[in-house]
mmCIF file of C-alpha atoms in Angstrom:
data_model
loop_
_atom_site.group_PDB
_atom_site.id
_atom_site.type_symbol
_atom_site.label_atom_id
_atom_site.label_comp_id
_atom_site.label_asym_id
_atom_site.label_seq_id
_atom_site.Cartn_x
_atom_site.Cartn_y
_atom_site.Cartn_z
ATOM 1 C CA MET A 1 -0.036 -0.103 -0.032
ATOM 2 C CA ASN A 2 1.475 3.257 -1.098
ATOM 3 C CA ALA A 3 0.483 5.697 1.603
ATOM 4 C CA THR A 4 1.800 9.357 1.560
ATOM 5 C CA PRO A 5 4.017 9.921 4.655
ATOM 6 C CA PHE A 6 1.920 11.446 7.301
ATOM 7 C CA PHE A 7 3.887 14.666 7.742
ATOM 8 C CA ASP A 8 3.679 15.252 4.011
ATOM 9 C CA THR A 9 0.045 15.462 4.230
ATOM 10 C CA LEU A 10 0.369 18.444 6.596
ATOM 11 C CA ALA A 11 2.315 20.679 4.202
ATOM 12 C CA ILE A 12 1.600 24.386 4.804
ATOM 13 C CA ARG A 13 2.574 27.428 2.686
ATOM 14 C CA PRO A 14 3.218 30.704 4.559
ATOM 15 C CA LEU A 15 1.288 33.725 3.142
ATOM 16 C CA GLY A 16 2.514 36.177 5.874
ATOM 17 C CA ASN A 17 1.013 37.498 9.116
ATOM 18 C CA GLY A 18 0.534 34.158 10.531
ATOM 19 C CA THR A 19 -1.604 32.866 7.504
ATOM 20 C CA PHE A 20 -0.983 29.607 5.765
ATOM 21 C CA ALA A 21 -2.462 27.791 2.765
ATOM 22 C CA ALA A 22 -2.848 24.069 2.893
ATOM 23 C CA ASP A 23 -4.545 21.267 0.989
ATOM 24 C CA LEU A 24 -6.686 18.833 2.785
ATOM 25 C CA HIS A 25 -5.278 15.301 1.712
ATOM 26 C CA PRO A 26 -7.710 12.746 0.342
ATOM 27 C CA ASP A 27 -6.004 10.065 2.041
ATOM 28 C CA TRP A 28 -7.113 11.389 5.443
ATOM 29 C CA ALA A 29 -10.860 11.758 4.536
ATOM 30 C CA VAL A 30 -14.008 9.547 4.857
ATOM 31 C CA GLY A 31 -15.605 10.306 1.820
ATOM 32 C CA GLU A 32 -15.404 14.048 1.335
ATOM 33 C CA ARG A 33 -14.927 14.777 5.079
ATOM 34 C CA PRO A 34 -11.474 15.091 6.385
ATOM 35 C CA HIS A 35 -10.647 13.129 9.589
ATOM 36 C CA GLY A 36 -11.120 15.274 12.770
ATOM 37 C CA GLY A 37 -7.909 14.380 14.292
ATOM 38 C CA TYR A 38 -6.002 15.103 11.043
ATOM 39 C CA LEU A 39 -7.539 18.704 11.202
ATOM 40 C CA LEU A 40 -6.261 19.068 14.596
ATOM 41 C CA ALA A 41 -2.789 18.030 13.537
ATOM 42 C CA LEU A 42 -2.892 20.458 10.723
ATOM 43 C CA LEU A 43 -3.990 23.344 12.861
ATOM 44 C CA SER A 44 -1.128 22.485 15.274
ATOM 45 C CA ARG A 45 1.417 22.399 12.449
ATOM 46 C CA ALA A 46 0.243 25.829 11.574
ATOM 47 C CA ALA A 47 0.391 27.053 15.277
ATOM 48 C CA VAL A 48 4.051 25.748 15.541
ATOM 49 C CA GLY A 49 4.903 27.419 12.188
ATOM 50 C CA GLY A 50 8.758 27.199 11.822
ATOM 51 C CA GLY A 51 9.440 27.118 15.567
ATOM 52 C CA SER A 52 10.813 24.254 17.880
ATOM 53 C CA LEU A 53 7.889 24.159 20.343
ATOM 54 C CA GLN A 54 5.329 21.315 20.303
ATOM 55 C CA PRO A 55 1.642 21.343 21.034
ATOM 56 C CA LEU A 56 0.825 20.412 24.547
ATOM 57 C CA SER A 57 -2.857 20.820 24.413
ATOM 58 C CA VAL A 58 -5.452 21.479 21.687
ATOM 59 C CA SER A 59 -9.093 22.461 22.255
ATOM 60 C CA ALA A 60 -11.144 22.721 19.242
ATOM 61 C CA GLN A 61 -14.772 23.575 18.221
ATOM 62 C CA TYR A 62 -15.911 21.763 15.090
ATOM 63 C CA LEU A 63 -18.336 24.321 13.373
ATOM 64 C CA ARG A 64 -18.830 22.753 10.036
ATOM 65 C CA PRO A 65 -17.071 20.057 8.096
ATOM 66 C CA PRO A 66 -14.684 21.093 5.292
ATOM 67 C CA LYS A 67 -14.122 19.150 2.172
ATOM 68 C CA VAL A 68 -10.805 17.674 0.723
ATOM 69 C CA GLY A 69 -9.142 20.425 -1.047
ATOM 70 C CA PRO A 70 -7.566 23.919 -0.334
ATOM 71 C CA VAL A 71 -8.011 25.713 2.861
ATOM 72 C CA LEU A 72 -6.745 28.608 4.779
ATOM 73 C CA LEU A 73 -5.337 28.645 8.219
ATOM 74 C CA ARG A 74 -5.104 31.738 10.239
ATOM 75 C CA THR A 75 -3.024 31.798 13.560
ATOM 76 C CA GLU A 76 -2.921 34.489 16.229
ATOM 77 C CA ARG A 77 -0.243 34.337 18.943
ATOM 78 C CA LEU A 78 -2.190 35.205 22.291
ATOM 79 C CA LYS A 79 0.675 34.764 24.631
ATOM 80 C CA ALA A 80 4.323 33.932 24.366
ATOM 81 C CA GLY A 81 5.943 32.936 27.599
ATOM 82 C CA ARG A 82 9.000 31.011 28.767
ATOM 83 C CA THR A 83 6.997 27.962 29.609
ATOM 84 C CA VAL A 84 4.010 28.009 27.446
ATOM 85 C CA THR A 85 2.866 29.835 24.402
ATOM 86 C CA ALA A 86 -0.936 30.176 23.557
ATOM 87 C CA VAL A 87 -2.025 30.282 19.809
ATOM 88 C CA ARG A 88 -5.443 30.599 18.272
ATOM 89 C CA SER A 89 -5.499 28.518 15.017
ATOM 90 C CA VAL A 90 -8.553 28.697 12.611
ATOM 91 C CA LEU A 91 -9.254 26.523 9.624
ATOM 92 C CA GLU A 92 -11.286 28.409 6.894
ATOM 93 C CA GLN A 93 -12.739 27.080 3.537
ATOM 94 C CA SER A 94 -14.784 29.166 1.120
ATOM 95 C CA GLY A 95 -14.808 32.078 3.470
ATOM 96 C CA GLN A 96 -16.408 30.172 6.456
ATOM 97 C CA THR A 97 -14.724 29.072 9.601
ATOM 98 C CA CYS A 98 -14.666 25.176 9.939
ATOM 99 C CA VAL A 99 -12.588 24.530 12.993
ATOM 100 C CA ASP A 100 -11.529 27.061 15.609
ATOM 101 C CA ALA A 101 -8.867 25.780 18.031
ATOM 102 C CA MET A 102 -6.908 27.057 21.023
ATOM 103 C CA ILE A 103 -3.442 25.487 21.144
ATOM 104 C CA THR A 104 -0.971 25.534 23.929
ATOM 105 C CA LEU A 105 2.696 25.174 22.951
ATOM 106 C CA GLY A 106 5.745 24.155 24.933
ATOM 107 C CA GLU A 107 8.470 21.532 25.483
ATOM 108 C CA LEU A 108 7.437 17.964 25.948
ATOM 109 C CA PRO A 109 9.303 16.163 28.607
ATOM 110 C CA ASP A 110 11.763 13.503 27.589
ATOM 111 C CA GLU A 111 12.396 12.138 31.164
ATOM 112 C CA GLU A 112 10.441 9.118 32.543
ATOM 113 C CA PRO A 113 7.189 9.901 34.307
ATOM 114 C CA ALA A 114 7.239 10.386 38.198
ATOM 115 C CA TYR A 115 3.792 8.671 38.316
ATOM 116 C CA SER A 116 1.860 6.701 35.840
ATOM 117 C CA ASP A 117 -1.485 4.652 36.272
ATOM 118 C CA LEU A 118 -2.457 3.338 32.900
ATOM 119 C CA PRO A 119 -4.525 0.097 31.787
ATOM 120 C CA GLU A 120 -2.750 -2.996 30.993
ATOM 121 C CA MET A 121 -2.635 -3.962 27.235
ATOM 122 C CA PRO A 122 -0.293 -6.050 25.101
ATOM 123 C CA VAL A 123 2.349 -4.020 23.263
ATOM 124 C CA ASN A 124 1.544 -5.853 19.857
ATOM 125 C CA PRO A 125 -1.870 -6.797 18.680
ATOM 126 C CA PRO A 126 -2.553 -10.410 19.378
ATOM 127 C CA GLN A 127 -3.225 -12.992 16.683
ATOM 128 C CA ASP A 128 -6.868 -12.792 17.014
ATOM 129 C CA ALA A 129 -6.882 -8.894 16.732
ATOM 130 C CA VAL A 130 -9.072 -7.800 13.890
ATOM 131 C CA ASP A 131 -7.644 -5.884 11.012
ATOM 132 C CA LEU A 132 -9.886 -2.980 10.422
ATOM 133 C CA ALA A 133 -9.007 -2.870 6.640
ATOM 134 C CA ASN A 134 -11.533 -5.704 6.434
ATOM 135 C CA PRO A 135 -14.653 -4.095 5.148
ATOM 136 C CA ASP A 136 -16.884 -6.343 7.359
ATOM 137 C CA THR A 137 -15.699 -4.316 10.468
ATOM 138 C CA ARG A 138 -17.442 -1.187 9.234
ATOM 139 C CA ALA A 139 -14.246 0.707 9.759
ATOM 140 C CA ALA A 140 -13.820 4.130 8.190
ATOM 141 C CA PRO A 141 -12.424 3.202 4.757
ATOM 142 C CA GLY A 142 -10.418 6.377 4.375
ATOM 143 C CA LEU A 143 -8.153 5.755 7.554
ATOM 144 C CA THR A 144 -7.087 2.265 6.569
ATOM 145 C CA ARG A 145 -5.418 3.730 3.552
ATOM 146 C CA THR A 146 -3.029 5.542 5.755
ATOM 147 C CA CYS A 147 -3.061 3.444 9.039
ATOM 148 C CA ASP A 148 -2.604 -0.132 10.147
ATOM 149 C CA MET A 149 -5.370 -0.697 12.674
ATOM 150 C CA ARG A 150 -6.288 -3.533 14.756
ATOM 151 C CA ILE A 151 -9.027 -4.070 17.345
ATOM 152 C CA ASP A 152 -9.484 -6.388 20.121
ATOM 153 C CA PRO A 153 -12.679 -8.580 19.167
ATOM 154 C CA ARG A 154 -13.423 -9.148 22.927
ATOM 155 C CA SER A 155 -14.075 -5.256 23.377
ATOM 156 C CA ALA A 156 -15.964 -5.026 20.031
ATOM 157 C CA GLY A 157 -19.450 -6.435 20.431
ATOM 158 C CA PHE A 158 -20.545 -4.777 17.221
ATOM 159 C CA LEU A 159 -18.356 -7.365 15.336
ATOM 160 C CA ARG A 160 -20.757 -10.079 16.801
ATOM 161 C CA GLY A 161 -23.992 -8.106 16.085
ATOM 162 C CA SER A 162 -24.310 -7.436 19.981
ATOM 163 C CA THR A 163 -25.774 -3.966 21.199
ATOM 164 C CA SER A 164 -25.288 -4.828 24.882
ATOM 165 C CA ASP A 165 -21.517 -4.726 25.332
ATOM 166 C CA PRO A 166 -19.949 -1.935 27.301
ATOM 167 C CA LEU A 167 -18.856 1.135 25.639
ATOM 168 C CA ARG A 168 -14.975 0.324 25.707
ATOM 169 C CA LEU A 169 -12.794 -0.419 22.810
ATOM 170 C CA ARG A 170 -9.138 -1.477 22.577
ATOM 171 C CA LEU A 171 -7.086 -0.815 19.589
ATOM 172 C CA TRP A 172 -3.587 -0.785 18.165
ATOM 173 C CA ALA A 173 -2.662 1.665 15.351
ATOM 174 C CA ARG A 174 0.477 2.813 13.462
ATOM 175 C CA PRO A 175 0.980 4.808 10.133
ATOM 176 C CA HIS A 176 1.610 2.669 7.086
ATOM 177 C CA ALA A 177 4.395 4.993 6.072
ATOM 178 C CA GLY A 178 7.060 5.692 8.787
ATOM 179 C CA GLN A 179 6.685 5.839 12.428
ATOM 180 C CA PRO A 180 4.363 7.723 14.793
ATOM 181 C CA ASP A 181 5.392 11.252 15.588
ATOM 182 C CA VAL A 182 4.081 13.855 17.964
ATOM 183 C CA LEU A 183 1.379 15.145 15.619
ATOM 184 C CA PHE A 184 0.327 11.471 14.708
ATOM 185 C CA GLY A 185 -0.042 11.029 18.522
ATOM 186 C CA LEU A 186 -2.569 13.712 18.358
ATOM 187 C CA VAL A 187 -4.388 12.095 15.433
ATOM 188 C CA ALA A 188 -4.441 8.736 17.438
ATOM 189 C CA GLY A 189 -6.666 10.423 19.978
ATOM 190 C CA ASP A 190 -9.393 10.637 17.504
ATOM 191 C CA LEU A 191 -8.606 7.543 15.378
ATOM 192 C CA THR A 192 -11.077 4.998 16.560
ATOM 193 C CA MET A 193 -14.556 4.322 15.155
ATOM 194 C CA PRO A 194 -17.183 5.857 17.527
ATOM 195 C CA VAL A 195 -17.396 3.659 20.738
ATOM 196 C CA THR A 196 -21.224 3.837 20.096
ATOM 197 C CA PHE A 197 -20.931 1.239 17.471
ATOM 198 C CA ASN A 198 -21.378 -1.251 20.500
ATOM 199 C CA LEU A 199 -24.885 0.149 20.896
ATOM 200 C CA GLY A 200 -25.543 -0.622 17.208
ATOM 201 C CA ARG A 201 -25.442 3.078 16.246
ATOM 202 C CA PHE A 202 -23.588 2.979 12.902
ATOM 203 C CA GLY A 203 -23.089 6.012 10.533
ATOM 204 C CA TRP A 204 -21.529 9.462 10.751
ATOM 205 C CA SER A 205 -20.926 10.556 14.389
ATOM 206 C CA PRO A 206 -19.715 14.115 14.131
ATOM 207 C CA THR A 207 -17.396 15.577 16.700
ATOM 208 C CA VAL A 208 -18.730 18.822 18.127
ATOM 209 C CA GLN A 209 -15.852 19.650 20.653
ATOM 210 C CA LEU A 210 -12.483 17.876 21.229
ATOM 211 C CA THR A 211 -9.826 18.555 23.773
ATOM 212 C CA ALA A 212 -6.595 16.605 23.425
ATOM 213 C CA LEU A 213 -3.439 16.662 25.829
ATOM 214 C CA LEU A 214 -0.230 15.464 24.385
ATOM 215 C CA ARG A 215 2.016 14.097 27.178
ATOM 216 C CA ALA A 216 5.173 12.596 25.494
ATOM 217 C CA ARG A 217 6.757 11.792 22.137
ATOM 218 C CA PRO A 218 5.801 8.470 20.816
ATOM 219 C CA ALA A 219 8.424 5.638 20.502
ATOM 220 C CA ASN A 220 8.482 3.581 17.398
ATOM 221 C CA GLY A 221 6.086 0.765 17.002
ATOM 222 C CA TRP A 222 2.338 0.235 17.752
ATOM 223 C CA LEU A 223 0.304 2.857 19.571
ATOM 224 C CA ARG A 224 -2.304 1.256 21.898
ATOM 225 C CA LEU A 225 -5.649 3.084 22.139
ATOM 226 C CA VAL A 226 -8.068 2.619 25.021
ATOM 227 C CA VAL A 227 -11.442 4.049 24.286
ATOM 228 C CA GLU A 228 -14.521 4.421 26.555
ATOM 229 C CA SER A 229 -17.873 6.498 27.023
ATOM 230 C CA LYS A 230 -19.190 7.292 30.456
ATOM 231 C CA ALA A 231 -22.789 8.237 29.170
ATOM 232 C CA VAL A 232 -24.954 8.415 26.216
ATOM 233 C CA HIS A 233 -27.849 10.878 26.397
ATOM 234 C CA GLY A 234 -30.093 10.971 23.371
ATOM 235 C CA ALA A 235 -27.805 11.690 20.397
ATOM 236 C CA TRP A 236 -24.964 12.986 22.637
ATOM 237 C CA PHE A 237 -22.179 10.950 23.848
ATOM 238 C CA ASP A 238 -18.648 11.422 25.455
ATOM 239 C CA GLU A 239 -15.572 9.549 24.155
ATOM 240 C CA ASP A 240 -12.348 9.259 25.991
ATOM 241 C CA THR A 241 -9.139 8.072 24.559
ATOM 242 C CA LEU A 242 -5.856 7.082 26.024
ATOM 243 C CA VAL A 243 -2.911 6.569 23.598
ATOM 244 C CA ILE A 244 -0.100 4.641 24.966
ATOM 245 C CA ASP A 245 3.113 3.953 22.980
ATOM 246 C CA SER A 246 5.216 0.728 22.552
ATOM 247 C CA THR A 247 7.358 1.562 25.756
ATOM 248 C CA GLY A 248 4.263 2.269 28.013
ATOM 249 C CA LYS A 249 4.453 5.978 27.910
ATOM 250 C CA LEU A 250 1.004 7.982 27.892
ATOM 251 C CA VAL A 251 1.297 9.894 24.499
ATOM 252 C CA CYS A 252 -2.151 11.538 24.402
ATOM 253 C CA GLN A 253 -5.332 12.017 26.279
ATOM 254 C CA ALA A 254 -8.264 12.996 24.392
ATOM 255 C CA ARG A 255 -11.886 13.729 25.395
ATOM 256 C CA GLN A 256 -14.654 14.713 22.760
ATOM 257 C CA LEU A 257 -18.321 15.527 22.871
ATOM 258 C CA ALA A 258 -20.096 13.983 19.748
ATOM 259 C CA LEU A 259 -23.498 13.181 18.089
ATOM 260 C CA SER A 260 -24.454 9.661 17.067
ATOM 261 C CA PRO A 261 -27.494 8.413 15.250
ATOM 262 C CA LEU A 262 -30.485 7.865 17.632
ATOM 263 C CA ARG A 263 -31.381 4.586 16.213
ATOM 264 C CA ALA A 264 -29.433 1.480 15.016
ATOM 265 C CA PRO A 265 -30.187 1.026 11.382
ATOM 266 C CA ASP A 266 -32.959 -1.532 10.555
#
């Protein structure tokens, strides 16, 4: 599979005054809709610009879905400090704001964590892990072009036709081209199919708001994703994702508020 290297899909062209032009890459789209985590990575790339800082947190409002193709990225530095820099980063298309994000930049720590309490999960996907490139899994087809993704079938009741399993999923992911980097770690926080698949609610589940905390640079190898929801009220649901690298470091914590179809399809 000839996937475009992930960082190459985040190319930006400076236009001056903190404004950049970019092209939303079709490899990171589901139909015409670019993946939400990919949009966060692109906004963060613009916020970093040519500097050496890294995103520490990203909080984004998804106002309307853009389409694959050209976009404008506008950034505004709100604070530049010795520890953190705050940047507003906005993605526009056809004169409309699509995603509006607040991004905190700083230095990611390189030392080992002083404390860590993370769920246990095998470093590599076990033999019975299901490859999400298989169309029978109802995975988003655009993402399997760019990522190798496997899911623990014991957590995915929807694979068995069940609608009563807990809303918890366990997955493994890595890019087809290259190794995960900081911005791919950010993408991984939004890489899973909606956890509400375990309720039988398939179809588009748009993210309304997403906040991601980047905690460390990912090591080479598989990223482990632990995904769960605490409550589903009507169409609204929350989704929390922990992203853990091959050495056991926490790479990203993401929480989003999203909408799901109210009924499972007949």
